[in-house]
CSV table of C-alpha atoms and ligand atoms in Angstrom, one decimal:
chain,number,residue,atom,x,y,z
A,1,UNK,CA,101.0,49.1,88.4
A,2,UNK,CA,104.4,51.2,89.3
A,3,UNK,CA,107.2,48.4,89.6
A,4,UNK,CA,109.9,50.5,90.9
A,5,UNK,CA,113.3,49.3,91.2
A,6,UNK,CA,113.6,49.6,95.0
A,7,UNK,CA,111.6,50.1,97.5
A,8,UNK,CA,112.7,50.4,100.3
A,9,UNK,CA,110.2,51.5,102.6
A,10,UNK,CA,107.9,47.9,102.9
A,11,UNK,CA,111.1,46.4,104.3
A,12,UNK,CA,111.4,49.4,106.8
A,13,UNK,CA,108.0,50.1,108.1
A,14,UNK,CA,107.5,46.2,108.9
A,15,UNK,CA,110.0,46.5,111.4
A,16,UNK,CA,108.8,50.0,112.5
A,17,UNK,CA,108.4,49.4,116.6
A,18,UNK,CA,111.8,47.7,116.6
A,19,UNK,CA,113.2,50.1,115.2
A,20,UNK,CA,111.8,52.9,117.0
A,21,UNK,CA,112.9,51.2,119.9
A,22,UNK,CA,116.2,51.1,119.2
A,23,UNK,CA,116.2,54.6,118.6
A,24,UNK,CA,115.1,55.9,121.6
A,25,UNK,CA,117.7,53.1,123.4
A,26,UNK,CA,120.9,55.1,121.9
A,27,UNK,CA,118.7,58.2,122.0
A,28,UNK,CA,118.8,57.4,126.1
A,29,UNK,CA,122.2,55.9,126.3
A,30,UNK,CA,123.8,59.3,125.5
A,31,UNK,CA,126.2,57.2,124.0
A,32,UNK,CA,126.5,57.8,119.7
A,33,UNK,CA,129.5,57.0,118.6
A,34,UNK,CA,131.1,53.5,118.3
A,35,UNK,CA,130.5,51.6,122.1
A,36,UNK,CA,128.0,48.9,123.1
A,37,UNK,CA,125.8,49.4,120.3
A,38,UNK,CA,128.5,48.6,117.8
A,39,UNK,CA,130.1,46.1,120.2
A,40,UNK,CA,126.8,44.1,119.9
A,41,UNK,CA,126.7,44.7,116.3
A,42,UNK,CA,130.2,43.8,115.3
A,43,UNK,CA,129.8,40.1,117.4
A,44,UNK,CA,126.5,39.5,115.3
A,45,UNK,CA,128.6,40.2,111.8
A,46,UNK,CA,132.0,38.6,112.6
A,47,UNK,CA,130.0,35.0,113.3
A,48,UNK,CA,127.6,35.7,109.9
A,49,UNK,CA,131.1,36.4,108.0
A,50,UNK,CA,133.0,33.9,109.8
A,51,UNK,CA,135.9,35.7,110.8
A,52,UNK,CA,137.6,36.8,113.7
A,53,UNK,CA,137.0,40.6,113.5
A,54,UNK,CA,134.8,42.8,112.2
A,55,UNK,CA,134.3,46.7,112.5
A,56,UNK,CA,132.1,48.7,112.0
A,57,UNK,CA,133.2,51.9,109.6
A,58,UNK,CA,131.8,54.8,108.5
A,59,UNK,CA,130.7,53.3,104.9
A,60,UNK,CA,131.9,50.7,102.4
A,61,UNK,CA,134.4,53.4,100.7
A,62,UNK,CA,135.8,53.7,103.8
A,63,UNK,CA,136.1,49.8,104.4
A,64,UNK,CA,138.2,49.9,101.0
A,65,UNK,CA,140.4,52.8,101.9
A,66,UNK,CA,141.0,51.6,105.8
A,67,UNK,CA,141.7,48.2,104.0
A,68,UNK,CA,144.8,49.6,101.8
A,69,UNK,CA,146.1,52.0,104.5
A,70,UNK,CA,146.3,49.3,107.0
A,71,UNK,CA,148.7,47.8,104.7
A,72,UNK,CA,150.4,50.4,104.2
A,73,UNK,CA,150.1,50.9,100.1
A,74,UNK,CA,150.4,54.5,98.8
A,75,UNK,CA,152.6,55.9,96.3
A,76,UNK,CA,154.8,53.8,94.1
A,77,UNK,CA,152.2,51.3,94.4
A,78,UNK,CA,150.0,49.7,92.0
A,79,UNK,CA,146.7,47.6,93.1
A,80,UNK,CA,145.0,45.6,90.2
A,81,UNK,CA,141.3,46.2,90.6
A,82,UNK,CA,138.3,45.0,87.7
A,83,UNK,CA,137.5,48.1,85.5
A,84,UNK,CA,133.6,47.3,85.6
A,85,UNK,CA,132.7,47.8,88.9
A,86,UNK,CA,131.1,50.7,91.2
A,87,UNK,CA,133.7,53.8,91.4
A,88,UNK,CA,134.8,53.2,94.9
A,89,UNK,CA,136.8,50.0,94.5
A,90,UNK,CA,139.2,52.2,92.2
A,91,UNK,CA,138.9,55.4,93.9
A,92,UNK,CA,140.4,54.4,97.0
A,93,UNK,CA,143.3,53.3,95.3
A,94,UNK,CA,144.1,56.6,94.3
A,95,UNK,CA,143.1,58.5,97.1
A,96,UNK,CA,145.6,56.5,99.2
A,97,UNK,CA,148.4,57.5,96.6
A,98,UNK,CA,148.5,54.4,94.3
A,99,UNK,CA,148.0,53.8,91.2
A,100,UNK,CA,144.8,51.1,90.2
A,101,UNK,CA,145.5,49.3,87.4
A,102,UNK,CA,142.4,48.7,85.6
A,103,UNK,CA,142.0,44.9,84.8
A,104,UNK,CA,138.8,43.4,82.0
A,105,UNK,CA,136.3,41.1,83.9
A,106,UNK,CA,134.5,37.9,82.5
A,107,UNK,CA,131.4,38.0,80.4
A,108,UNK,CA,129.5,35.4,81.7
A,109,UNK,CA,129.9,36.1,85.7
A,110,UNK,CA,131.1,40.3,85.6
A,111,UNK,CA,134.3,39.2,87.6
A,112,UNK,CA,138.1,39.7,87.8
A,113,UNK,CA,139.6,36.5,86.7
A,114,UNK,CA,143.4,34.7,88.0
A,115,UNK,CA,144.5,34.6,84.2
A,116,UNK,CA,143.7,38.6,83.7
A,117,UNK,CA,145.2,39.9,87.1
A,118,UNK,CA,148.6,37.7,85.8
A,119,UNK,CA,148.3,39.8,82.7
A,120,UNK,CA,148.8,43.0,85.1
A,121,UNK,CA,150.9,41.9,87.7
A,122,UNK,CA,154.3,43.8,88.1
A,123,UNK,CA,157.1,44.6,90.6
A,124,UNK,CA,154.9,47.3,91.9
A,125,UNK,CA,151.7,45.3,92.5
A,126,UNK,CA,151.0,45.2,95.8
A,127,UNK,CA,147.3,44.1,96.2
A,128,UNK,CA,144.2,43.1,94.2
A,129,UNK,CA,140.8,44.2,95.0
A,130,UNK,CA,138.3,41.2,93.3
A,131,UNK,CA,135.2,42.8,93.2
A,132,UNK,CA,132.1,40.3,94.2
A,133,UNK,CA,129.9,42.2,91.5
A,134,UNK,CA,125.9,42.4,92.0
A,135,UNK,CA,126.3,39.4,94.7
A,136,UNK,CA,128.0,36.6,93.4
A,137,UNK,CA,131.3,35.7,94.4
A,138,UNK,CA,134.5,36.2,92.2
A,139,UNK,CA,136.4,32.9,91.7
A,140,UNK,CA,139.0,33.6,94.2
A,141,UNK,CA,140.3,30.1,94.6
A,142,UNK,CA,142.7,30.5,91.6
A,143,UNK,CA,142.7,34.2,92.0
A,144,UNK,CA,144.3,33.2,95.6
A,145,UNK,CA,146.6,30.7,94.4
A,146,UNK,CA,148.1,33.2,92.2
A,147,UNK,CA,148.7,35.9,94.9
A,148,UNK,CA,149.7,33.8,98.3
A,149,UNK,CA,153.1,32.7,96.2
A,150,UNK,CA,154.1,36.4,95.8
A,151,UNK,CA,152.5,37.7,98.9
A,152,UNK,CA,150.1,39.9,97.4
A,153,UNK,CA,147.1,40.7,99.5
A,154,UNK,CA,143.6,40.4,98.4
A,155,UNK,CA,141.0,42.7,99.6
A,156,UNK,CA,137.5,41.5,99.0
A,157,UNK,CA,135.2,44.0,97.6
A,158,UNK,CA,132.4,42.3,98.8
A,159,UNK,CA,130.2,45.3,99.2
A,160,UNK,CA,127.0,43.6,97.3
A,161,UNK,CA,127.8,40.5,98.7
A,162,UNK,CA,126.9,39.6,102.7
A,163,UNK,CA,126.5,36.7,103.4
A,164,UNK,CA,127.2,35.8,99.6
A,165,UNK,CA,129.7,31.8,99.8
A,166,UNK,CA,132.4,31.0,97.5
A,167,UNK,CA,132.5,27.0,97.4
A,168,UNK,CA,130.4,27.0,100.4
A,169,UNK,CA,132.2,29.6,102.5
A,170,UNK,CA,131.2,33.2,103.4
A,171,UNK,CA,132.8,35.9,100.9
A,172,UNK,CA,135.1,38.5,103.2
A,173,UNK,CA,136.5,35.9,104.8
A,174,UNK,CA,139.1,34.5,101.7
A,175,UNK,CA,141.4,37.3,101.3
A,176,UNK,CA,143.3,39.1,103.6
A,177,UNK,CA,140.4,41.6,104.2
A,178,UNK,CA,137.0,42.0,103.2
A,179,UNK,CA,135.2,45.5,102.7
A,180,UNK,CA,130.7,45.5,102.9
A,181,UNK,CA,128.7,47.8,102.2
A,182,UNK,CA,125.7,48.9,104.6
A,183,UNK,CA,124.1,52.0,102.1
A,184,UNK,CA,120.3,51.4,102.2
A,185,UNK,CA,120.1,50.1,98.6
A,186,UNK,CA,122.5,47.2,99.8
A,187,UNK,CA,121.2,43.7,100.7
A,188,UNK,CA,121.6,44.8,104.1
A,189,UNK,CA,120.8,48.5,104.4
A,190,UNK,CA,121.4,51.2,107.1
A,191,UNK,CA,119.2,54.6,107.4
A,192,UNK,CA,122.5,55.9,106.4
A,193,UNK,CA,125.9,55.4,105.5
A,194,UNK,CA,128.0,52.4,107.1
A,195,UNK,CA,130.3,49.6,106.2
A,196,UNK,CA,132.1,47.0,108.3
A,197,UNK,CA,135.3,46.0,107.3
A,198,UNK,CA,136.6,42.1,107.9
A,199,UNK,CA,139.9,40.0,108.6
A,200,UNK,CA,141.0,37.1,110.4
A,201,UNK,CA,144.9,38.9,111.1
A,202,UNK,CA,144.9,40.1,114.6
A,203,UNK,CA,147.8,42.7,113.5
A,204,UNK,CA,145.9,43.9,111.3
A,205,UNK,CA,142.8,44.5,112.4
A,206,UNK,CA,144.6,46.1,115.2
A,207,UNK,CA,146.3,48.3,113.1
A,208,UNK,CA,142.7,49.1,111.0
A,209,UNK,CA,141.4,49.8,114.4
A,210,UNK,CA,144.0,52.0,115.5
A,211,UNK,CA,143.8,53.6,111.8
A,212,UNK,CA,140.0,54.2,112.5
A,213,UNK,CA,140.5,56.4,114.9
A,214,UNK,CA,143.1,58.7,113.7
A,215,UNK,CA,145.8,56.8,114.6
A,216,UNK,CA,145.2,57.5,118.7
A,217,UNK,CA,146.2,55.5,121.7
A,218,UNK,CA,145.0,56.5,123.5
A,219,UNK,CA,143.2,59.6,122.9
A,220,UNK,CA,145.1,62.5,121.8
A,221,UNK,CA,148.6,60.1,121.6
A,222,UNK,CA,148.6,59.3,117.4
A,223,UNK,CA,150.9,56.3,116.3
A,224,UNK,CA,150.2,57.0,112.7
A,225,UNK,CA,148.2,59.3,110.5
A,226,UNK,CA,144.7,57.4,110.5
A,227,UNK,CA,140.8,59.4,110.0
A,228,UNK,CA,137.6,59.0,111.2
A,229,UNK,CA,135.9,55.9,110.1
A,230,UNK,CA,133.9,55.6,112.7
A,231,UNK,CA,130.7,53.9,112.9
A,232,UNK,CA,127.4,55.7,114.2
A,233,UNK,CA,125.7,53.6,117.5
A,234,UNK,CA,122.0,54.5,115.8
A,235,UNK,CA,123.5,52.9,112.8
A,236,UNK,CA,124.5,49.8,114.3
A,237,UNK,CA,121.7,49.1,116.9
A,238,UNK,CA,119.0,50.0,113.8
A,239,UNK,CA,120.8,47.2,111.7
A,240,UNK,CA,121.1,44.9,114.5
A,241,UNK,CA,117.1,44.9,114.3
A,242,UNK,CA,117.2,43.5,110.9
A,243,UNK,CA,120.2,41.0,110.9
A,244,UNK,CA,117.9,38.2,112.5
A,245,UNK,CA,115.6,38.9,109.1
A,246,UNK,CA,118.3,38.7,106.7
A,247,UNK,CA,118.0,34.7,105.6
A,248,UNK,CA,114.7,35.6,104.8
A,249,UNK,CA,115.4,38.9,102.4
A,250,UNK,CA,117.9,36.7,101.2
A,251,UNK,CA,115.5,34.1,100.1
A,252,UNK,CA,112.9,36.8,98.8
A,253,UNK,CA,115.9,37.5,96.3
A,254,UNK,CA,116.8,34.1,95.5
A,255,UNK,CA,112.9,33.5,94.9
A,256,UNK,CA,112.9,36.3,92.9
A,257,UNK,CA,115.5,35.9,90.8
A,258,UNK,CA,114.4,32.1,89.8
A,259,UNK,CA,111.2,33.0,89.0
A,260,UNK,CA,112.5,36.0,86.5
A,261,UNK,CA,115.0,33.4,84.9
A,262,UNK,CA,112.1,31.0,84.9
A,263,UNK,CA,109.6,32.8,82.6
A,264,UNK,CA,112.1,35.0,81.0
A,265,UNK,CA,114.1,32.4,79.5
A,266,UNK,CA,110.6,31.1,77.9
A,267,UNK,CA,110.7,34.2,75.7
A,268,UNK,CA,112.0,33.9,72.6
A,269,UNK,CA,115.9,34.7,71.9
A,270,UNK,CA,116.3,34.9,75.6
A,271,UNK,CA,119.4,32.4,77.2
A,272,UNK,CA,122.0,32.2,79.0
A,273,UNK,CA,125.5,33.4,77.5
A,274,UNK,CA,127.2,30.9,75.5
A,275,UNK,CA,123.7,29.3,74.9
A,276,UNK,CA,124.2,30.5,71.1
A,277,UNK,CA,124.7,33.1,68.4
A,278,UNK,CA,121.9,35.8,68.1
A,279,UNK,CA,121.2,36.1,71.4
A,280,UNK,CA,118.6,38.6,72.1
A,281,UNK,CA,118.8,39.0,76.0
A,282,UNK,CA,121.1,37.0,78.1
A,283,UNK,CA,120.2,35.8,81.7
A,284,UNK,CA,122.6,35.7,84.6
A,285,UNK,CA,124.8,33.1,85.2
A,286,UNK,CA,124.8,31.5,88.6
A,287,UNK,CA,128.3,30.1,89.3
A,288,UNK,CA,126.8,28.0,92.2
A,289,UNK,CA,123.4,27.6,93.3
A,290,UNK,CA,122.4,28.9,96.6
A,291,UNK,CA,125.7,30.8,96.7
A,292,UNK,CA,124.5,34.2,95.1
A,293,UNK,CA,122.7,36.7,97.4
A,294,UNK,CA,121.0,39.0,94.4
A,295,UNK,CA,122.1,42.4,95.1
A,296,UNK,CA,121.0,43.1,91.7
A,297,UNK,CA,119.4,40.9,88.5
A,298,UNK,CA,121.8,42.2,85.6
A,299,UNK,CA,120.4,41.2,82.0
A,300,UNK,CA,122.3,41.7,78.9
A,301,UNK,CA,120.6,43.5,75.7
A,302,UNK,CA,123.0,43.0,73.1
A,303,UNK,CA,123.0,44.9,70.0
A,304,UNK,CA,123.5,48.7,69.6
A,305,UNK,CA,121.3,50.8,70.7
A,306,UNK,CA,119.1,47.9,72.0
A,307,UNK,CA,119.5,48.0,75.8
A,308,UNK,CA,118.2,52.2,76.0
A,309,UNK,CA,115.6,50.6,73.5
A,310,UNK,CA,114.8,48.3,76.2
A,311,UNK,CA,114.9,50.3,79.2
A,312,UNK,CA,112.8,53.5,77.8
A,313,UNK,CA,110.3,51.1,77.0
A,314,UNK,CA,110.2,50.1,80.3
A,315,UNK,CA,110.1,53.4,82.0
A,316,UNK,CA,107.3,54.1,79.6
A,317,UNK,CA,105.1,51.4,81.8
A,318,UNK,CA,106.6,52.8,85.0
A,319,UNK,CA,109.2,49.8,85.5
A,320,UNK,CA,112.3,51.0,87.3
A,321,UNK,CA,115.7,49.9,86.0
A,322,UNK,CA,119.3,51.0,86.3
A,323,UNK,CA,122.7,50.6,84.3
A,324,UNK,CA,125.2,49.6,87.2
A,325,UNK,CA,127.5,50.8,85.3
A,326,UNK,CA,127.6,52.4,82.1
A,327,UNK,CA,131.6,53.5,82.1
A,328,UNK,CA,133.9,51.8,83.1
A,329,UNK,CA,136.4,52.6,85.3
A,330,UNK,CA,139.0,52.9,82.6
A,331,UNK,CA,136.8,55.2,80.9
A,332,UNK,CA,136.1,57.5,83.5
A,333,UNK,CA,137.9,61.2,82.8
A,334,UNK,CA,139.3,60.9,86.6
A,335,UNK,CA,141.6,58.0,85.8
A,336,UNK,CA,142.6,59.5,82.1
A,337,UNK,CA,146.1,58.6,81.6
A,338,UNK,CA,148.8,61.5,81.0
A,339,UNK,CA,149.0,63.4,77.7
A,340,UNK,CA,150.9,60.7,75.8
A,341,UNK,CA,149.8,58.0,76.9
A,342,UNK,CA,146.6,55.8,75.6
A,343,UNK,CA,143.6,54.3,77.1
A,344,UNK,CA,143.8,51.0,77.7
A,345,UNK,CA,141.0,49.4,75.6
A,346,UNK,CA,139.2,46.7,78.0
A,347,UNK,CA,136.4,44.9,75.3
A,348,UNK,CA,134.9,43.1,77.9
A,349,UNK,CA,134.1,45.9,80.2
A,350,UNK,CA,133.2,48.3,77.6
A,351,UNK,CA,130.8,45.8,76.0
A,352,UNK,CA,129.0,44.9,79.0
A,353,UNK,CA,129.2,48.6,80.2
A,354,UNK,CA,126.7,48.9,76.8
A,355,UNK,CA,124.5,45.4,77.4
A,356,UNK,CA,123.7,45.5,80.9
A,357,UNK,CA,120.6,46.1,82.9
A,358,UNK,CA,119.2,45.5,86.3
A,359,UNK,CA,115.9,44.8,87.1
A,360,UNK,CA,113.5,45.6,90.6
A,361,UNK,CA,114.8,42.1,92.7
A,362,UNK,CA,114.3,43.1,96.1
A,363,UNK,CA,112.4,40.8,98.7
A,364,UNK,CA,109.6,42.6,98.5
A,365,UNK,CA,108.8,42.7,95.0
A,366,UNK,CA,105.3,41.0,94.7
A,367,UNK,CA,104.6,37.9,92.0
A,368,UNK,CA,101.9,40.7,90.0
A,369,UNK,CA,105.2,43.1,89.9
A,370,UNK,CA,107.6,40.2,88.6
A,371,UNK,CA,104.4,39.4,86.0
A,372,UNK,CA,104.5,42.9,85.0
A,373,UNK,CA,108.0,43.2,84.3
A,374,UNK,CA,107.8,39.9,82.5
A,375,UNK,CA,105.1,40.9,80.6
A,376,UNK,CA,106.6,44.2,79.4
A,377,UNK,CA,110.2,42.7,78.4
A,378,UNK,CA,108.1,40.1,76.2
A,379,UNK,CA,106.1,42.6,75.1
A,380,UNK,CA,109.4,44.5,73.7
A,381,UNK,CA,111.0,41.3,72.2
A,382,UNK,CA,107.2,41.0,70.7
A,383,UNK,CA,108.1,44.4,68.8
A,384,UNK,CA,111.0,42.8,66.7
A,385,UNK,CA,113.4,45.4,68.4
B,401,LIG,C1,128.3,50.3,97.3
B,401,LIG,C2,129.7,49.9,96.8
B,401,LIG,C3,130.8,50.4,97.4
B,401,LIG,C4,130.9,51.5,98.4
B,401,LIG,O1,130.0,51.4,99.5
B,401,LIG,P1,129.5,52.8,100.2
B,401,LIG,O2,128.9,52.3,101.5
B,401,LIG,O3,128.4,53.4,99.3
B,401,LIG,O4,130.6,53.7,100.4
B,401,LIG,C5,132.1,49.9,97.0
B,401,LIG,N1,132.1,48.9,96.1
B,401,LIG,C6,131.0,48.4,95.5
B,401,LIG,C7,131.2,47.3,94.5
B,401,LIG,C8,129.8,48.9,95.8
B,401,LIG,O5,128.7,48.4,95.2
């Protein structure tokens, strides 16, 4: 049986009327663009963030980028963002003119840590982008204390995380903004691109409004040099079918992802990190229990060479993984440093960048497809590799 590592169709097609529905609604409206649609759609998401605004943007990129032009950061600037993250939390940065300064993460939870951001902070810093990495929530409360005092804003990277809490309260909603995600492979996924961008400050959600469409109010009258991060109204009134259904997808994770640290930490020289030396795979950490929303099930296969060991032998028996993300951001040839001037090294980052790999979590997944992927990671410990 093929146990790929999304599927996204099952999740789809079970809502197929709805959705068809809602397709020929904007279809009849006449109306595609931002309006009622996303209206609706942005009341549903401010209440399931918990915060006073939320809008509805062209894609999580753009979430980021609106984000650091609303508050104004561009060159001369330097925004401390976690090295081992997706591209887009440090590509913003410099597409707005700053300069990201690339920061190690933690071992055990993937996330940007107070005491490592301190290590970067400078004259020039003018915000942080904590990344809540595969769905669990960075530990911002220290992270916060840190910044408030110097009045550096945090922008939540919260892209894999809707719906994820920190100490019981919704991600998004901590720092000064919060940036999601909506790409179909996302806990909450569009037929498309999307994103929604969050805040509690009315001046500046204003001014991310205003910035979303190209600075103009009104039409044709621009204030300031914005773009087009609009949202689509078929984008919005197809997700708003599937926000009532998203506790339950969130469950199917949560289910999934116990059962997998269930029977995989059975197997021999499996644990969690810091259970031990000589570790042979490590299982994820969760920080807080019902707290993590599974956007992905990272595992750690340490030794060289080990974790493509492991994952060939899984694509042999037609199991479905991915390496999210095998360079880190420091690494990447886009963000080399001038002739001159060396790398940083980042251990932690590069080390995990070499260890990690995710495995098919999403709701659907059936208890013979978590067996099977069970079953075949045994049956490569099993080899002695
Ligand atoms: C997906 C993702 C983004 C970008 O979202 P898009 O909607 O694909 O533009 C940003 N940051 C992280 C951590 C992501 O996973």
């Amino acid at each position: 049986m093929a146990v790929p590592l999304l599927d996204l169709k099952p999740q789809n097609l079970a809502l197929e009327p709805e959705l068809t529905a809602a397709f020929s609604r904007v279809l009849r409206s006449g109306y595609y663009i931002l309006g009622p649609e996303l209206d609706r759609f942005e009341a549903a998401m401010a209440e399931l963030c918990g915060v006073r605004h939320a809008l509805g943007v062209s894609s999580g990129t753009d979430a980021i980028l609106l984000a650091l032009m609303s508050l104004g950061i561009g060159p001369g600037d330097e925004v401390i963002v976690p090295s081992f993250t997706f591209f887009a939390t440090g590509g913003c940065v410099s597409r707005v003119g700053a300069t990201p300064v690339f920061a190690d993460v933690d071992p055990v939870t993937f996330n940007l840590q107070a005491a490592e951001v301190e290590r970067h902070l400078t004259p020039r810093t003018r915000a942080v982008i904590p990344v809540h990495l595969f769905g669990q929530a960075a530990d911002l409360d220290p992270l916060l204390d840190l910044l408030r005092p110097r009045g550096i804003p945090v922008v939540e990277d919260a892209a894999q995380a809707l719906g994820a809490r920190y100490q019981g309260r919704p991600v998004g909603a901590l720092g000064t903004f919060g940036a999601f995600s909506f790409f179909p492979s996302k806990n909450l996924g569009a037929f498309g691109d999307a994103g929604l961008l969050t805040t509690d400050d009315d001046a500046l959600a204003d001014r991310a409004r205003l910035l979303r469409l190209h600075g103009a109010r009104p039409k044709y009258y621009h204030h300031a040099v914005g773009a087009n991060f609009r949202m689509d109204a078929l984008q919005a009134a197809l997700l708003a079918v599937k926000v009532p259904h998203y506790a339950r997808y969130t469950a199917q994770r949560r289910a999934n992802a116990a059962d997998y640290t269930a029977r995989l930490s059975r197997l021999p020289g499996a644990g969690l990190a810091g259970a031990g030396q000589g570790l042979r795979l490590i299982l994820p950490t969760v920080v807080s229990e019902p707290d993590h929303i599974w956007n992905q099930y990272t595992i750690r296969v340490p030794g060289p060479g080990r974790r493509d060991a492991l994952r060939a032998f899984l694509t042999e028996r037609s199991i479905g993984t991915e390496i999210y993300y095998p360079v880190p951001l420091h690494a990447q040839p886009c963000f080399a440093p001038p002739p001159g001037i060396a790398r940083p090294t980042l251990p932690v980052s590069e080390l995990l960048a070499a260890e990690v790999l995710s495995l098919p979590i999403y709701p659907e997944l059936t208890a013979d497809q978590r067996t099977e992927v069970v079953e075949a990671i045994a049956g490569f410990l099993a080899t002695g590799r």
